[in-house]
Coordinates of C-alpha atoms in Angstrom, one line a residue:
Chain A
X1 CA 1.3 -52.1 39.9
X2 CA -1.1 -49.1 38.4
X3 CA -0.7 -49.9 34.9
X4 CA -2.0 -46.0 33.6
X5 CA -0.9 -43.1 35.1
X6 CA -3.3 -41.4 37.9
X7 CA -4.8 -38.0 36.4
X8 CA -4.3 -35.5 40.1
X9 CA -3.4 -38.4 42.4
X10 CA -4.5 -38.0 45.8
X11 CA -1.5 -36.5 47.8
X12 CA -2.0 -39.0 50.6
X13 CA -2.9 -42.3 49.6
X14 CA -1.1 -41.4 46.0
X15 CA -4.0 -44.1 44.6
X16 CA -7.0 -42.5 43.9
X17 CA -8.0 -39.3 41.5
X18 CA -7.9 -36.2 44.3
X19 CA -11.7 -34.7 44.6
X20 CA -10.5 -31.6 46.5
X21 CA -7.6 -28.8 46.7
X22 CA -7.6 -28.0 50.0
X23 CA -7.6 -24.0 50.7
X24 CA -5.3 -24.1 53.8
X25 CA -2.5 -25.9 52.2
X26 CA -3.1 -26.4 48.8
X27 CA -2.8 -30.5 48.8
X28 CA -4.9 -32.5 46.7
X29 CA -7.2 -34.9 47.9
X30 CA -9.7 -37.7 47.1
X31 CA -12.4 -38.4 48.7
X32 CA -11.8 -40.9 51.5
X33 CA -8.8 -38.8 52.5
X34 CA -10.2 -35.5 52.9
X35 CA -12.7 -36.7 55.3
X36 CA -10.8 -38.5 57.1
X37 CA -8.8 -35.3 57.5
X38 CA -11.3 -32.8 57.7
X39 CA -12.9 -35.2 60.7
X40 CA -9.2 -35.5 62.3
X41 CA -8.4 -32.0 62.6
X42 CA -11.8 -31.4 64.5
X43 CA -11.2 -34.2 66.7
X44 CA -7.7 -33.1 67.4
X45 CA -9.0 -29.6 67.9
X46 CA -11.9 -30.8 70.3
X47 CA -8.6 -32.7 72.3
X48 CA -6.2 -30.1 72.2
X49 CA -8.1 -27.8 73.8
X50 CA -10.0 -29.6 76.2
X51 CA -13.6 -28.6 74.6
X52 CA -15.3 -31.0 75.7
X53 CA -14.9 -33.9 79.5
X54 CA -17.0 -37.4 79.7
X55 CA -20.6 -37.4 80.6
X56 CA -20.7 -33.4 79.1
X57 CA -24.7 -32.8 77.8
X58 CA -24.4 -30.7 75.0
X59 CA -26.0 -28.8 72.7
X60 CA -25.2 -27.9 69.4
X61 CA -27.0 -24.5 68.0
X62 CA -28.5 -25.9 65.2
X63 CA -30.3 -23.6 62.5
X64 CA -30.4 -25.8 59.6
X65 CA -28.0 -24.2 57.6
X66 CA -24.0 -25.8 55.9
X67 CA -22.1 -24.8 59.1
X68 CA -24.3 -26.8 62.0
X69 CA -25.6 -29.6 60.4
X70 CA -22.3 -30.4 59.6
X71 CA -21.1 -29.8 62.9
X72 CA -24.0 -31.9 64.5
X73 CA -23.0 -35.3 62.1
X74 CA -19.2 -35.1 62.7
X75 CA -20.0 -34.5 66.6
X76 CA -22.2 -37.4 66.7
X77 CA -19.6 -39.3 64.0
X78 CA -16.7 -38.5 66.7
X79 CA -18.5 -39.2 70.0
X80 CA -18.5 -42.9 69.0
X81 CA -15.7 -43.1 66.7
X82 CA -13.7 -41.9 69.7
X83 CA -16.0 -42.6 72.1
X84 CA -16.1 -39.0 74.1
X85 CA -19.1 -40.1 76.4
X86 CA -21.4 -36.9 75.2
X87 CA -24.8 -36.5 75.5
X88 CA -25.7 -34.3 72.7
X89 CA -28.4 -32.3 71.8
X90 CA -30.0 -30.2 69.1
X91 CA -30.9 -26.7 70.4
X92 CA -32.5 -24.1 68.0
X93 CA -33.9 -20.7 68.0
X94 CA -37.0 -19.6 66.0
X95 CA -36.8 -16.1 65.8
X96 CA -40.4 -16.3 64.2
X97 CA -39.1 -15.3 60.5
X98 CA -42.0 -16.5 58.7
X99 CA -40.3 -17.8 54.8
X100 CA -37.2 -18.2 56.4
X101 CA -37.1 -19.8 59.7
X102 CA -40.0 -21.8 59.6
X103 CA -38.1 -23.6 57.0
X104 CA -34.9 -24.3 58.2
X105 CA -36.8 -25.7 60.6
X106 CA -37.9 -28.1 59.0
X107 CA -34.3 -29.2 58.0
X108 CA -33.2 -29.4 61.8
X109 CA -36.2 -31.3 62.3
X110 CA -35.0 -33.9 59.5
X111 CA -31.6 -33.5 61.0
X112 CA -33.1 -34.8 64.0
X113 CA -34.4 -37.7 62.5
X114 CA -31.3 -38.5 60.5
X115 CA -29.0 -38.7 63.3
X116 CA -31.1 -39.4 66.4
X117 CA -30.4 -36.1 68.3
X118 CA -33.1 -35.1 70.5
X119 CA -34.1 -31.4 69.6
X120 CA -35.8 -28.7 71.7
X121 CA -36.8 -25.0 69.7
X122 CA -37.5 -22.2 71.6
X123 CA -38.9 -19.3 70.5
X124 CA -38.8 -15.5 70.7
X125 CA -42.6 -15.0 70.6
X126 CA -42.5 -17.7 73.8
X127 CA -39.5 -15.9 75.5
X128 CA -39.9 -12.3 75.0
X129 CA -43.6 -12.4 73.5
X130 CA -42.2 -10.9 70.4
X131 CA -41.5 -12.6 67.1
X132 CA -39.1 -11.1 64.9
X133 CA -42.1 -10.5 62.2
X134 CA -44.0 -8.5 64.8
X135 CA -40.8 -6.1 65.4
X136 CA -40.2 -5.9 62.0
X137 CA -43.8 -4.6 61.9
X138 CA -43.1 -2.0 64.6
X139 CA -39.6 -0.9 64.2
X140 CA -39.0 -1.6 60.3
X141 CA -36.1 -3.0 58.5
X142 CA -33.4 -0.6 60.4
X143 CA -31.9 -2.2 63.2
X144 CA -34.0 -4.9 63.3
X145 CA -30.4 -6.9 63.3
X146 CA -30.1 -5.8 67.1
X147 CA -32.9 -7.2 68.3
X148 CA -32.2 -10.4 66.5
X149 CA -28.5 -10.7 67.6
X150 CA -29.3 -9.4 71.2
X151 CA -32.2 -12.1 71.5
X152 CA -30.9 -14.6 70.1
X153 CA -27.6 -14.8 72.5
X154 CA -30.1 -14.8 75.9
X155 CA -32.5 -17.5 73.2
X156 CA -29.5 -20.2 73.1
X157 CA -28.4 -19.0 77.1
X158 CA -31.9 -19.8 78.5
X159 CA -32.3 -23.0 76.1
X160 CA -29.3 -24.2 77.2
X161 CA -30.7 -24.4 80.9
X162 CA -34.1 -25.8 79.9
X163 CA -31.7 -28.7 78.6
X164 CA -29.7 -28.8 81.6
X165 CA -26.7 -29.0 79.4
X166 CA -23.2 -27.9 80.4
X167 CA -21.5 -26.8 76.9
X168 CA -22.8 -25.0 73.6
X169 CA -21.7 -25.6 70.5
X170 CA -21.7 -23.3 67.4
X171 CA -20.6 -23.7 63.6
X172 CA -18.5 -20.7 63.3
X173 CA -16.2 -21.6 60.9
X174 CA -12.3 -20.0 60.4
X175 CA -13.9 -17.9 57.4
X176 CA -16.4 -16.6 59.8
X177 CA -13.9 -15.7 62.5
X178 CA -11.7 -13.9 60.0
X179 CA -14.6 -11.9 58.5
X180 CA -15.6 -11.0 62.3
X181 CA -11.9 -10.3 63.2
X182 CA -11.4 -7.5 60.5
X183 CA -14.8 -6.4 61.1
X184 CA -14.1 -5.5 65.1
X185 CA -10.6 -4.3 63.8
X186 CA -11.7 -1.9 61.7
X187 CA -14.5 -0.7 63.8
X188 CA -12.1 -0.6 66.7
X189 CA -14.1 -3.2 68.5
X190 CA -11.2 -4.9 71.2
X191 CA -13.8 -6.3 73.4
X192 CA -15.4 -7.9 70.6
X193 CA -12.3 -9.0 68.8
X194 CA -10.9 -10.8 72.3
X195 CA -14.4 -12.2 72.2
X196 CA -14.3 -14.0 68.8
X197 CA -11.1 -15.3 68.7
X198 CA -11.8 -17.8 71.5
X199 CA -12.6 -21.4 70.7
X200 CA -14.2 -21.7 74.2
X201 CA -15.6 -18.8 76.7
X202 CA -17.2 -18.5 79.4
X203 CA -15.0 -20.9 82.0
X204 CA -16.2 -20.6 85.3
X205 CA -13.2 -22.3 86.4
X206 CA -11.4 -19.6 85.9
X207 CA -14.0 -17.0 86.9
X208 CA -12.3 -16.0 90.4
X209 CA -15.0 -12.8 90.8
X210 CA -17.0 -14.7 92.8
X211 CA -20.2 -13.7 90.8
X212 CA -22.6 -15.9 89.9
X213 CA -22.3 -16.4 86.2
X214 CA -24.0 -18.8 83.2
X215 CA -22.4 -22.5 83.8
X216 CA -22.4 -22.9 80.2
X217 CA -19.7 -23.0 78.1
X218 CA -20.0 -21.7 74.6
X219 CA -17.4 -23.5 72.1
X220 CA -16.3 -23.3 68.3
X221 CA -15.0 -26.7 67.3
X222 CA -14.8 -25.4 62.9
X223 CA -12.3 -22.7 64.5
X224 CA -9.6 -23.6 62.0
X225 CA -12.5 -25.6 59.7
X226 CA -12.6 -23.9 56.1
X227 CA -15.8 -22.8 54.8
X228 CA -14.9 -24.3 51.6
X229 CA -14.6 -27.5 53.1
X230 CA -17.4 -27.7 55.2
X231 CA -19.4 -27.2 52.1
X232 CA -17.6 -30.1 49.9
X233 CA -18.3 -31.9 52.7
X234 CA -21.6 -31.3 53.2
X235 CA -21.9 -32.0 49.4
X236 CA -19.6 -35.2 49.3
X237 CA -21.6 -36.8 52.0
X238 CA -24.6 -35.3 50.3
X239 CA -25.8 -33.8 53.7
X240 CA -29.2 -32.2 53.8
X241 CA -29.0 -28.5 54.7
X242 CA -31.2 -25.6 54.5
X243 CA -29.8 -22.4 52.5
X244 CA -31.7 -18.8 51.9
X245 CA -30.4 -15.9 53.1
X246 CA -32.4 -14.6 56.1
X247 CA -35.0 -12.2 54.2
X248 CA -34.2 -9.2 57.3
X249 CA -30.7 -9.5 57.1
X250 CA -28.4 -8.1 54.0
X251 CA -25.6 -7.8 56.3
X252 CA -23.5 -5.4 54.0
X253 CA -20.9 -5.1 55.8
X254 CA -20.0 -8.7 56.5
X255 CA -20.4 -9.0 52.7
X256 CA -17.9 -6.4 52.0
X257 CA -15.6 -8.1 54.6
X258 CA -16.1 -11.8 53.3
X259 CA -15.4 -10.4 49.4
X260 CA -12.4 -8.6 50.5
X261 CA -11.2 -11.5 52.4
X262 CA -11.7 -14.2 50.0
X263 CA -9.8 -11.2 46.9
X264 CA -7.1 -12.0 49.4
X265 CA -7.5 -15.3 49.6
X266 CA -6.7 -15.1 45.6
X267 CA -3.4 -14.0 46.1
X268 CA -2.5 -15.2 49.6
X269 CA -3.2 -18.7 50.5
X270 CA -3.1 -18.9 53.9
X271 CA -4.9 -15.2 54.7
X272 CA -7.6 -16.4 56.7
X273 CA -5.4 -18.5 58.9
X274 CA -3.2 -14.8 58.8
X275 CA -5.8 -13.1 60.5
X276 CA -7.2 -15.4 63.2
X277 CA -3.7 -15.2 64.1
X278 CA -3.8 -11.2 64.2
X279 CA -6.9 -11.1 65.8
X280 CA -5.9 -13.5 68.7
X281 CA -2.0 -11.4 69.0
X282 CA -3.6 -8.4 69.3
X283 CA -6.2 -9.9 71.9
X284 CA -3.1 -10.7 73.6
X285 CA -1.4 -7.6 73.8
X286 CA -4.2 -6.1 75.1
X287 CA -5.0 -8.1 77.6
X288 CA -0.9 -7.3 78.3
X289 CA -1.7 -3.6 78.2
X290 CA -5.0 -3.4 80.1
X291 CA -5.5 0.4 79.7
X292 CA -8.4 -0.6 77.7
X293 CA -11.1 -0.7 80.1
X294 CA -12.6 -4.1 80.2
X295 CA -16.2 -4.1 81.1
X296 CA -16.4 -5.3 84.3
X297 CA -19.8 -8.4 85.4
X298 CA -22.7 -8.0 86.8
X299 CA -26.4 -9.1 87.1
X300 CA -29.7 -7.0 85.5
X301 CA -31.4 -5.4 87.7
X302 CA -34.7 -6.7 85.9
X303 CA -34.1 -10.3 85.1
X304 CA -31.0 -11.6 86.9
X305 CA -29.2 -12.6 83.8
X306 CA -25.7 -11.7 83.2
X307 CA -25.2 -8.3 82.1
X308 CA -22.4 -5.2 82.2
X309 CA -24.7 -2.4 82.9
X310 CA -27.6 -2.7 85.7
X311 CA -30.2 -2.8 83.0
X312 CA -29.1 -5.7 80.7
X313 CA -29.7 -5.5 76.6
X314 CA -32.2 -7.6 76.3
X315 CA -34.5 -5.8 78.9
X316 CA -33.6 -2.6 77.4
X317 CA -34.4 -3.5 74.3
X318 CA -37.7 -5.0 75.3
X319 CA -38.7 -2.1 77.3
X320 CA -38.5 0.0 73.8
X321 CA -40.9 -2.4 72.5
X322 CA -43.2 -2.6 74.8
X323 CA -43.1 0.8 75.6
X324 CA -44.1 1.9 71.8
X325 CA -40.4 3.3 71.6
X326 CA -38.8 0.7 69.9
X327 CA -35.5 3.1 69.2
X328 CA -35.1 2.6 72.7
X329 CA -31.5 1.0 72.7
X330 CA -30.7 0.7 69.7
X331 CA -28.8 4.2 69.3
X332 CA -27.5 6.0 72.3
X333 CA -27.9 3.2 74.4
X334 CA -25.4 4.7 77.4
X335 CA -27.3 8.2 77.4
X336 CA -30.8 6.2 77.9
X337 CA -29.2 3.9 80.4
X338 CA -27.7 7.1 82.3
X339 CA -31.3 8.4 82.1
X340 CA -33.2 5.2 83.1
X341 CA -30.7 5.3 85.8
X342 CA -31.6 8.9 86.8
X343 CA -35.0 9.0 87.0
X344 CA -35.2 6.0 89.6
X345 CA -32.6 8.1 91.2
X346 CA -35.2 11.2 91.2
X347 CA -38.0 8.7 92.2
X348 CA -36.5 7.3 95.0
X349 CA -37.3 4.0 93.8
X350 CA -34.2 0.9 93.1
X351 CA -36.8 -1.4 91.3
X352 CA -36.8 -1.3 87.7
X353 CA -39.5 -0.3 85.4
X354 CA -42.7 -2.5 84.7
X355 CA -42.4 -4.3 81.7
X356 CA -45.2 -7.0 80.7
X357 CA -42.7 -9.4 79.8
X358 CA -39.7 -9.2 81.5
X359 CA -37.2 -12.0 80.6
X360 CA -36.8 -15.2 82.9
X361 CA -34.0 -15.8 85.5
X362 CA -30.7 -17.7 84.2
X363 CA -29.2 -16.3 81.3
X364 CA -26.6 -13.5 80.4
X365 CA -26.2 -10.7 78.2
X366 CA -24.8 -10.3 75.0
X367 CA -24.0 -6.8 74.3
X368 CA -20.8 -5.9 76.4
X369 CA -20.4 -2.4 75.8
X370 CA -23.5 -0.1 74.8
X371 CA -21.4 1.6 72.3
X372 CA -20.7 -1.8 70.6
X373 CA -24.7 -1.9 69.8
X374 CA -24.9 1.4 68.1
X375 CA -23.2 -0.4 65.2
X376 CA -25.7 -1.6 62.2
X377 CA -24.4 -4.9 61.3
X378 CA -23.8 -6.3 64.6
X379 CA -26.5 -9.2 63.1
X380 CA -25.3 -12.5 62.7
X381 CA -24.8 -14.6 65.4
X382 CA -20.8 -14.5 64.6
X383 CA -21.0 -11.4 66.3
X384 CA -22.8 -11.8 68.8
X385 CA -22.1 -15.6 69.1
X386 CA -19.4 -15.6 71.8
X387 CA -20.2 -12.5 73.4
X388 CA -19.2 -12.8 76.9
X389 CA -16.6 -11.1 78.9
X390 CA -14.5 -12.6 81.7
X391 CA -11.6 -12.4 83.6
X392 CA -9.9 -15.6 82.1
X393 CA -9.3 -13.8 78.6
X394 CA -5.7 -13.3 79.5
X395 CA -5.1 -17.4 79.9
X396 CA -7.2 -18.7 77.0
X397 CA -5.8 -16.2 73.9
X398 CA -2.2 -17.2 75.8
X399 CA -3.5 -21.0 74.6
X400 CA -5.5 -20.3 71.5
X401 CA -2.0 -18.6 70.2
X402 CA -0.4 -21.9 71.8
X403 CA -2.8 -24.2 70.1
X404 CA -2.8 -22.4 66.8
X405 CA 0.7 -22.6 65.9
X406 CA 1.0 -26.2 67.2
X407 CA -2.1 -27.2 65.5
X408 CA -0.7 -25.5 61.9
X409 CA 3.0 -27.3 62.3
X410 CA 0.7 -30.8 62.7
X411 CA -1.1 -30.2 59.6
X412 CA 1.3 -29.7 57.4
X413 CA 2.8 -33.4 58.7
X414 CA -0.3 -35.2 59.3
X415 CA 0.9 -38.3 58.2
X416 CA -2.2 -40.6 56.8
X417 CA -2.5 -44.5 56.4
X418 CA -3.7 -45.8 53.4
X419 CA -7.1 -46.0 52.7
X420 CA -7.2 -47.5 49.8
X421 CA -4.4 -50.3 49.8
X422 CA -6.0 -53.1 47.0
Chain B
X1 CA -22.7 -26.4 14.1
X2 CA -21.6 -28.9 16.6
X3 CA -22.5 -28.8 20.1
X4 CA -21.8 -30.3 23.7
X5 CA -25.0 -32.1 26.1
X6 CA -23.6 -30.7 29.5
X7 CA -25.4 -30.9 33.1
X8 CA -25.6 -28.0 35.3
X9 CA -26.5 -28.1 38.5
X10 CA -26.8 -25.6 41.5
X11 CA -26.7 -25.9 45.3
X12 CA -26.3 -23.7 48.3
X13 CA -28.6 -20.9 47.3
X14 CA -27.4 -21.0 43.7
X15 CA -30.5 -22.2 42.5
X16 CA -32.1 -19.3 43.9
X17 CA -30.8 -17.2 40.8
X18 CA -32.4 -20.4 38.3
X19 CA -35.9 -20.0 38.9
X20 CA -35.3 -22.4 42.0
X21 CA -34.2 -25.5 39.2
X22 CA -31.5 -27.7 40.9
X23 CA -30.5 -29.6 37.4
X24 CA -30.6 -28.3 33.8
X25 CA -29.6 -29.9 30.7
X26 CA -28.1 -27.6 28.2
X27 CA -26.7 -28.2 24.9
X28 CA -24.1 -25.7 24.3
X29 CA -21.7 -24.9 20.9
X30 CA -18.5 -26.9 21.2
X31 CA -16.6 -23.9 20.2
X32 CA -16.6 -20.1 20.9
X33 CA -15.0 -17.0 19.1
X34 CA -15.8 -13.4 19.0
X35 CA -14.1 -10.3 18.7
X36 CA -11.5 -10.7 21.4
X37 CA -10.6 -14.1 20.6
X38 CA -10.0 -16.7 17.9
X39 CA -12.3 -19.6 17.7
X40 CA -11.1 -22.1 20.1
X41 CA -12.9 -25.4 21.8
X42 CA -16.0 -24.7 24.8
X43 CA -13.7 -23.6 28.3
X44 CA -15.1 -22.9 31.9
X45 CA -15.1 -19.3 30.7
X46 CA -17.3 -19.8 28.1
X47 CA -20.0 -21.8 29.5
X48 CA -20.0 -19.4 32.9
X49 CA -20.8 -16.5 30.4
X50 CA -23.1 -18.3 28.3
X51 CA -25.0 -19.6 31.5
X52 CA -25.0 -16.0 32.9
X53 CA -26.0 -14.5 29.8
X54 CA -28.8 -17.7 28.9
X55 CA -30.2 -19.2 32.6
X56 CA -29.4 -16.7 35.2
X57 CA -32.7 -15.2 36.0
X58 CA -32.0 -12.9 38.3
X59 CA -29.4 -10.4 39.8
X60 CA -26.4 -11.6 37.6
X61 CA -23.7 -10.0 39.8
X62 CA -24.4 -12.5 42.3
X63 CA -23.3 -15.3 39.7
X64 CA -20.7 -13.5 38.1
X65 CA -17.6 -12.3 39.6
X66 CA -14.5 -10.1 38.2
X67 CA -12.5 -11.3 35.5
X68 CA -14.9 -13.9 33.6
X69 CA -15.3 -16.3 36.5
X70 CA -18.0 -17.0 39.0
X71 CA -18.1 -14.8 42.1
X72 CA -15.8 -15.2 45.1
X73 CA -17.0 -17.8 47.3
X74 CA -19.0 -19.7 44.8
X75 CA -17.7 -23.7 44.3
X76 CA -17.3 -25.2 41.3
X77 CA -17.3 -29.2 40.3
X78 CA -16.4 -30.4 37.3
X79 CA -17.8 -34.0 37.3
X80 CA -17.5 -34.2 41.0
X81 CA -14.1 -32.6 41.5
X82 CA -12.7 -29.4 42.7
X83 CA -12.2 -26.9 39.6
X84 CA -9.6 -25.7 41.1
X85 CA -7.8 -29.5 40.3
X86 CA -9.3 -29.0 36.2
X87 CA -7.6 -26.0 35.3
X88 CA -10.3 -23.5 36.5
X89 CA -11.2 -21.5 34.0
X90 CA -9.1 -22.5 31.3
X91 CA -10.5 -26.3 31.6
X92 CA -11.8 -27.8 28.2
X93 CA -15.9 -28.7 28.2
X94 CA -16.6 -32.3 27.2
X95 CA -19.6 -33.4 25.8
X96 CA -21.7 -35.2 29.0
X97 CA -19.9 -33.1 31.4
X98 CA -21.5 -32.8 35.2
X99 CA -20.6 -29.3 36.5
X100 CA -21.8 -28.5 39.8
X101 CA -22.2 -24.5 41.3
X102 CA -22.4 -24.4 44.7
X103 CA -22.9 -20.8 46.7
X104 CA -21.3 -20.7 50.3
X105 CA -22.4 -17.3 50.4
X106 CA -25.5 -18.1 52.7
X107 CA -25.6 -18.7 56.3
X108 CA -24.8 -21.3 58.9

């Protein structure tokens, strides 16, 4: 029997010092215990909502950073711990950020390595024959953020069907969701909001429109995964991970978000969880109350890829660029559309304008409403990272509100066996 | 006057504000006092002001945050375990402590 007392014994196994005070519920851990929890909630998430079936090929958007290298060693730890039958993949986007991308490269690369994940990288110069370095050379550092976020959605798309897989997977974590739930709150941003709240989009199962959309699924298994424990994670397992900010992006508004959110934090434990939950209730009751117009689906004129508007994002975008007119888009996107529209109306013409590099067949579009893109900070891949609109909204926040309360009642009685009995 | 052999170290992007050094040794005064309070044995709120005001090397505000701690969203270890577990900033530095900074503040 323990002859001294314990100094902060673990709250589970009650026989080793805790390591950890976990944000969402305050226990205290050690270390054995914490990842075995941290790696059971994701797996119970991945169950609960059906993320993933047997024989899936899947990719996991990998950039080097905390959030997907982590995601990408407790996938591959929990596809044979549990033995899901996934083929998985590493998929990443060089944006061509020389200082920046180039070396979280490298780290995905190692990644690679480390766990024995094939890897493809595709790249914005070989996609759209522009590198992010050469746009910030035309257009400067205003805006710049579109491109990125606009590209970089189509980037992951087309990848995804050079690797013939079937599902991707991101590292948006809960503290990211939050941040982009009061961010498309307070810029009134419902489409957005419906959008970011999902674990999983993009079901073609439930797609009864009949048109022909992207097969792959886009899926957030860190949902309900704290930032601050991915990162004690990351540094308990002593995971290698790449970490500069992007030199483009100062993303002040997301920084004004994520500091007001983690003030709250301070005086209110369980805020983050608070507003996923408000984000994915008021998804609901819109989808309830459809007077908000939904965008409705269809295919770009230009390069067959998913898109709301006859001219998708992407094209438009690239059309400024290549055009010399690199504003092209980024502001009054609807008026330029209208007048796009217009003068092959006047022309007599249907076919779209010439471009020299006109994206390739088999992706979708990102930007869902053109008046979402006249925002500055729609930049990270948070925003941007589940943008797709579909009819099944209605079912899935009906089950993300399901999952969420059922998944929050389970953690606060998951039960654990002893790790450390002597 | 007496002092305390402590390792920092800084991860995440911390190091970024330390002239890119992962690991320094520091030898700091066991005890503090000025103005505002008596003299009293080296706490967390000490050593983050004296490593602000001593090693930061750029762009303080991104180390610092309100109130005499480190900025929301930065981690803290005291030898390998949460702060938050040590009494945060109120805990007691010992000589040969390990305490660990890590930023989540950069992307994923």
């Amino acid at each position: 029997m323990p002859s001294k007392p314990l100094k902060n014994p673990c709250n589970l196994c009650q026989s080793v010092r805790a390591i950890l005070k976990r944000p969402k519920t305050g226990q205290q851990l050690c270390k054995e215990c914490f990842f075995h929890v941290f790696e059971t909630e994701i797996h119970n998430t991945i169950v609960d909502n059906k993320l993933f079936k047997r024989g899936d090929r899947v990719a996991i958007g990998a950039s080097g950073g905390k959030d997907s290298t982590v995601l990408a060693y407790v996938l591959k730890l929990l596809n044979d711990r549990y033995d899901y039958g996934l083929d998985l993949m590493l998929l990443s986007i060089d944006e061509g950020i020389t200082g920046y991308r180039d070396d979280s490269l490298e780290t995905v690369k190692r990644n690679r390595d480390q766990y024995q994940i094939p890897l493809l990288i595709v790249s914005y110069k070989e996609l759209y024959g522009w590198s992010m370095d050469d746009i910030v050379k035309e257009i400067g550092r205003k805006n710049n953020c579109t491109f990125c976020g606009v590209f970089r959605r189509q980037a992951l798309d087309r990848g995804a069907i050079m690797l013939n897989v079937d599902h991707i997977v991101t590292g948006h974590n809960a503290d990211d969701i939050a941040e982009t739930v009061l961010m498309n709150i307070l810029r009134g941003d419902l489409p957005r909001l419906q959008r970011c709240t999902s674990i999983i989009t993009n079901d073609t199962s439930e797609d009864s429109s009949g048109i022909e959309t992207s097969k792959v699924l886009r899926s957030k298994p860190f949902k309900y995964t704290y930032e601050k424990e991915i990162v004690m994670y990351a540094y308990f397992k002593k995971l290698d991970y790449f970490s500069t900010e992007c030199i483009y992006s100062p993303n002040a508004y997301r920084g004004h978000a994520r500091v007001f959110l983690k003030d709250l934090e301070q005086v209110r434990r369980t805020s983050i969880v608070d507003i996923i939950h408000s984000g994915e209730a008021l998804s609901a009751s819109v989808v309830a109350n459809t007077t908000t117009k939904l965008p409705t689906l269809t295919t770009c004129t230009r390069c067959g890829y998913i898109s709301s508007n006859a001219l998708c994002k992407a094209c438009l975008l690239l059309e400024g660029l290549n055009r010399g007119l690199p504003q092209l888009g980024v502001g009054h996107s609807a008026k330029i559309r209208r007048q796009h529209e217009e003068r092959q109306r006047d022309s007599g013409t249907s076919t779209p304008l010439p471009t020299s590099s006109s994206p390739v067949v088999g992706g979708e579009e990102s930007t869902v409403l053109a008046a979402t893109v006249t925002l500055p900070s729609s930049t990270s891949s948070v925003d941007t990272g589940n943008a797709q609109t579909k009819d099944g909204l209605d079912y899935e926040a009906k089950v993300v509100v399901t999952h969420m309360k059922d998944l929050e009642t389970r953690i606060g009685q998951l039960q654990m066996p002893s790790l450390h009995s002597t | 006057m007496a002092t305390l052999n402590i390792n920092l170290q800084f991860s995440g992007g911390m190091e970024l504000l330390f002239d890119n050094q992962k690991s320094i040794n520091v030898q700091i005064p066991s005890t503090f006092s000025d103005k505002a309070v008596e003299k009293h044995a080296t706490n967390m709120r000490d050593l983050i002001a004296w490593t602000a005001e001593n090693l930061v090397q750029e762009r303080p505000e991104l180390f610092l945050g309100n109130d005499g701690s480190v900025r929301s969203g930065i981690l803290v270890l005291v030898n390998d375990a949460d702060w938050e577990l040590e009494g945060e900033l109120e805990y007691e530095v010992q000589d040969g402590d390990e305490i660990v900074f890590i930023s989540t503040l950069h992307g994923g």
